[in-house]
Coordinates of N, CA and C in Angstrom, one line a residue:
M1 N -12.0 -2.2 15.3 CA -10.7 -2.2 14.8 C -9.8 -1.4 15.8
K2 N -8.8 -2.0 16.4 CA -8.0 -1.3 17.4 C -6.8 -0.6 16.7
N3 N -6.6 0.6 17.1 CA -5.5 1.4 16.5 C -4.2 1.1 17.4
L4 N -3.2 0.6 16.7 CA -1.9 0.2 17.4 C -0.9 1.3 17.3
G5 N -1.2 2.5 16.7 CA -0.3 3.6 16.6 C 0.6 3.4 15.3
K6 N 1.5 4.4 15.2 CA 2.4 4.4 14.0 C 3.5 3.4 14.2
H7 N 3.8 2.7 13.1 CA 4.9 1.7 13.1 C 5.6 1.8 11.8
T8 N 6.9 1.4 11.8 CA 7.7 1.3 10.5 C 7.3 -0.1 9.9
I9 N 7.0 0.0 8.6 CA 6.5 -1.2 7.9 C 7.5 -1.5 6.7
K10 N 8.0 -2.7 6.7 CA 8.9 -3.1 5.6 C 8.0 -3.4 4.3
I11 N 8.5 -3.0 3.2 CA 7.8 -3.2 1.9 C 8.4 -4.3 1.2
T12 N 7.6 -5.2 0.7 CA 8.0 -6.3 -0.2 C 7.2 -6.2 -1.5
V13 N 7.8 -6.6 -2.6 CA 7.2 -6.7 -3.9 C 7.2 -8.1 -4.4
N14 N 6.0 -8.7 -4.5 CA 5.9 -10.1 -4.9 C 6.7 -11.0 -3.9
G15 N 6.7 -10.6 -2.6 CA 7.3 -11.4 -1.5 C 8.8 -11.1 -1.3
V16 N 9.4 -10.3 -2.2 CA 10.8 -10.0 -2.1 C 11.0 -8.6 -1.5
P17 N 11.8 -8.5 -0.4 CA 12.0 -7.2 0.2 C 12.7 -6.3 -0.7
N18 N 12.3 -5.0 -0.8 CA 13.0 -4.0 -1.7 C 13.8 -3.0 -0.9
G19 N 13.9 -3.2 0.4 CA 14.8 -2.3 1.2 C 14.1 -1.0 1.6
K20 N 12.8 -0.8 1.2 CA 12.1 0.4 1.6 C 11.2 0.2 2.7
T21 N 10.9 1.3 3.5 CA 10.0 1.2 4.6 C 9.1 2.4 4.5
V22 N 7.9 2.3 5.2 CA 7.0 3.4 5.4 C 6.6 3.4 6.8
T23 N 6.2 4.6 7.3 CA 5.6 4.7 8.7 C 4.1 5.0 8.5
Q24 N 3.3 4.0 9.0 CA 1.9 4.2 8.9 C 1.2 3.7 10.2
T25 N 0.0 4.1 10.4 CA -0.8 3.6 11.5 C -1.2 2.2 11.2
V26 N -1.0 1.3 12.2 CA -1.4 -0.1 12.1 C -2.6 -0.3 12.9
Y27 N -3.5 -1.1 12.3 CA -4.8 -1.5 13.0 C -4.8 -3.0 13.2
E28 N -5.5 -3.4 14.3 CA -5.6 -4.9 14.5 C -7.0 -5.2 14.8
Q29 N -7.4 -6.3 14.1 CA -8.8 -6.8 14.4 C -8.7 -8.4 14.3
A30 N -9.2 -9.0 15.3 CA -9.2 -10.5 15.4 C -7.9 -11.1 15.0
G31 N -6.8 -10.5 15.5 CA -5.5 -11.1 15.3 C -4.9 -10.8 13.9
L32 N -5.5 -10.0 13.1 CA -5.0 -9.7 11.8 C -4.7 -8.2 11.8
F33 N -3.7 -7.8 11.0 CA -3.2 -6.4 11.0 C -3.4 -5.8 9.7
Y34 N -3.7 -4.4 9.7 CA -4.1 -3.7 8.5 C -3.5 -2.3 8.6
V35 N -3.3 -1.7 7.4 CA -3.0 -0.3 7.2 C -3.9 0.3 6.2
N36 N -4.1 1.6 6.3 CA -4.9 2.3 5.3 C -4.2 2.2 3.9
H37 N -5.0 1.9 2.9 CA -4.4 1.8 1.6 C -5.4 2.2 0.6
L38 N -5.1 3.2 -0.2 CA -6.1 3.9 -1.1 C -7.3 4.2 -0.3
S39 N -8.5 3.7 -0.7 CA -9.7 4.1 0.0 C -10.2 3.0 1.0
S40 N -9.4 2.0 1.3 CA -9.8 0.9 2.1 C -8.6 0.5 3.1
K41 N -8.7 -0.7 3.6 CA -7.6 -1.2 4.5 C -6.9 -2.3 3.7
K42 N -5.6 -2.5 3.9 CA -4.8 -3.5 3.3 C -4.2 -4.4 4.4
Q43 N -4.4 -5.7 4.3 CA -3.9 -6.6 5.3 C -2.4 -6.7 5.2
I44 N -1.7 -6.6 6.4 CA -0.3 -6.8 6.4 C 0.1 -8.0 7.3
Q45 N 1.3 -8.3 7.3 CA 1.8 -9.4 8.2 C 2.7 -8.9 9.3
Q46 N 2.7 -9.6 10.4 CA 3.6 -9.4 11.5 C 4.5 -10.6 11.6
I47 N 5.8 -10.5 11.3 CA 6.7 -11.6 11.4 C 7.9 -11.2 12.3
N48 N 8.1 -12.0 13.3 CA 9.2 -11.7 14.3 C 9.1 -10.3 14.8
G49 N 7.9 -9.8 15.0 CA 7.8 -8.5 15.6 C 7.9 -7.4 14.6
E50 N 8.1 -7.7 13.3 CA 8.2 -6.6 12.2 C 6.9 -6.7 11.4
Y51 N 6.4 -5.5 11.0 CA 5.3 -5.4 10.1 C 5.8 -5.4 8.7
I52 N 5.1 -6.2 7.8 CA 5.5 -6.3 6.4 C 4.3 -6.2 5.5
V53 N 4.4 -5.3 4.5 CA 3.3 -5.2 3.5 C 3.8 -5.7 2.2
N54 N 3.0 -6.5 1.5 CA 3.4 -7.0 0.2 C 2.6 -6.4 -0.9
H55 N 3.3 -5.9 -1.9 CA 2.6 -5.4 -3.1 C 2.8 -6.3 -4.2
N56 N 1.8 -6.4 -5.0 CA 1.8 -7.3 -6.2 C 2.2 -6.4 -7.4
V57 N 3.2 -6.9 -8.2 CA 3.7 -6.1 -9.3 C 2.6 -5.8 -10.3
R58 N 1.7 -6.8 -10.6 CA 0.6 -6.6 -11.5 C -0.3 -5.4 -11.0
A59 N -0.6 -5.4 -9.8 CA -1.5 -4.4 -9.2 C -0.8 -3.0 -9.3
I60 N 0.5 -2.9 -9.1 CA 1.3 -1.7 -9.2 C 1.2 -1.2 -10.6
S61 N 1.4 -2.1 -11.6 CA 1.4 -1.7 -13.0 C 0.1 -1.2 -13.4
M62 N -1.0 -1.8 -12.9 CA -2.3 -1.3 -13.3 C -2.6 0.1 -12.7
L63 N -2.2 0.3 -11.5 CA -2.3 1.6 -10.9 C -1.5 2.7 -11.7
S64 N -0.3 2.3 -12.0 CA 0.5 3.2 -12.8 C -0.1 3.6 -14.1
M65 N -0.6 2.5 -14.8 CA -1.3 2.8 -16.1 C -2.5 3.6 -16.0
R66 N -3.3 3.4 -14.9 CA -4.5 4.2 -14.7 C -4.1 5.7 -14.4
D67 N -3.0 5.9 -13.7 CA -2.6 7.3 -13.4 C -2.1 8.0 -14.7
I68 N -1.4 7.2 -15.6 CA -1.0 7.8 -16.9 C -2.2 8.1 -17.7
C69 N -3.1 7.2 -17.8 CA -4.3 7.5 -18.6 C -5.1 8.7 -18.1
N70 N -5.3 8.8 -16.8 CA -6.0 9.9 -16.2 C -5.2 11.2 -16.5
K71 N -3.9 11.3 -16.4 CA -3.2 12.5 -16.7 C -3.3 12.9 -18.2
F72 N -3.3 11.9 -19.0 CA -3.5 12.1 -20.5 C -4.9 12.7 -20.7
E73 N -5.9 12.1 -20.1 CA -7.3 12.6 -20.3 C -7.4 14.0 -19.8
N74 N -6.9 14.3 -18.7 CA -6.9 15.6 -18.1 C -6.2 16.6 -19.0
H75 N -5.1 16.2 -19.5 CA -4.3 17.1 -20.4 C -5.1 17.4 -21.7
E76 N -5.7 16.3 -22.3 CA -6.5 16.5 -23.5 C -7.7 17.4 -23.3
S77 N -8.4 17.2 -22.2 CA -9.6 18.1 -21.9 C -9.2 19.5 -21.7
K78 N -8.0 19.8 -21.2 CA -7.6 21.2 -21.0 C -7.2 21.8 -22.4
A79 N -6.8 21.0 -23.3 CA -6.4 21.5 -24.6 C -7.5 21.9 -25.5
D80 N -8.8 21.4 -25.2 CA -10.0 21.7 -26.0 C -10.4 23.1 -25.9

C-alpha cells in the first residue's frame, strides 16, 4: 500500500455532501484509495482530483449507540 501523504477529504453522508472536511493520510493500492478508519482501512473515492469519503447513516447510528451503551456500562460499574 503506497502512502500518498496527507490530503483534505470531503465528507458525504449517504452520498450527500455535508460541507465538512478532514485531513488524513491517503493510501493507494491497485488504483483504489483508502484512509485509516477505526481499526482498519476505509475505501474512499477520488473524483475530479478530490478525495471523498462516504459515511452510511445506519453505521453512524450504530456506532453512536455503542458509545452510549459503553458509557452507561462504565458509569454503572463505577457506581458499584
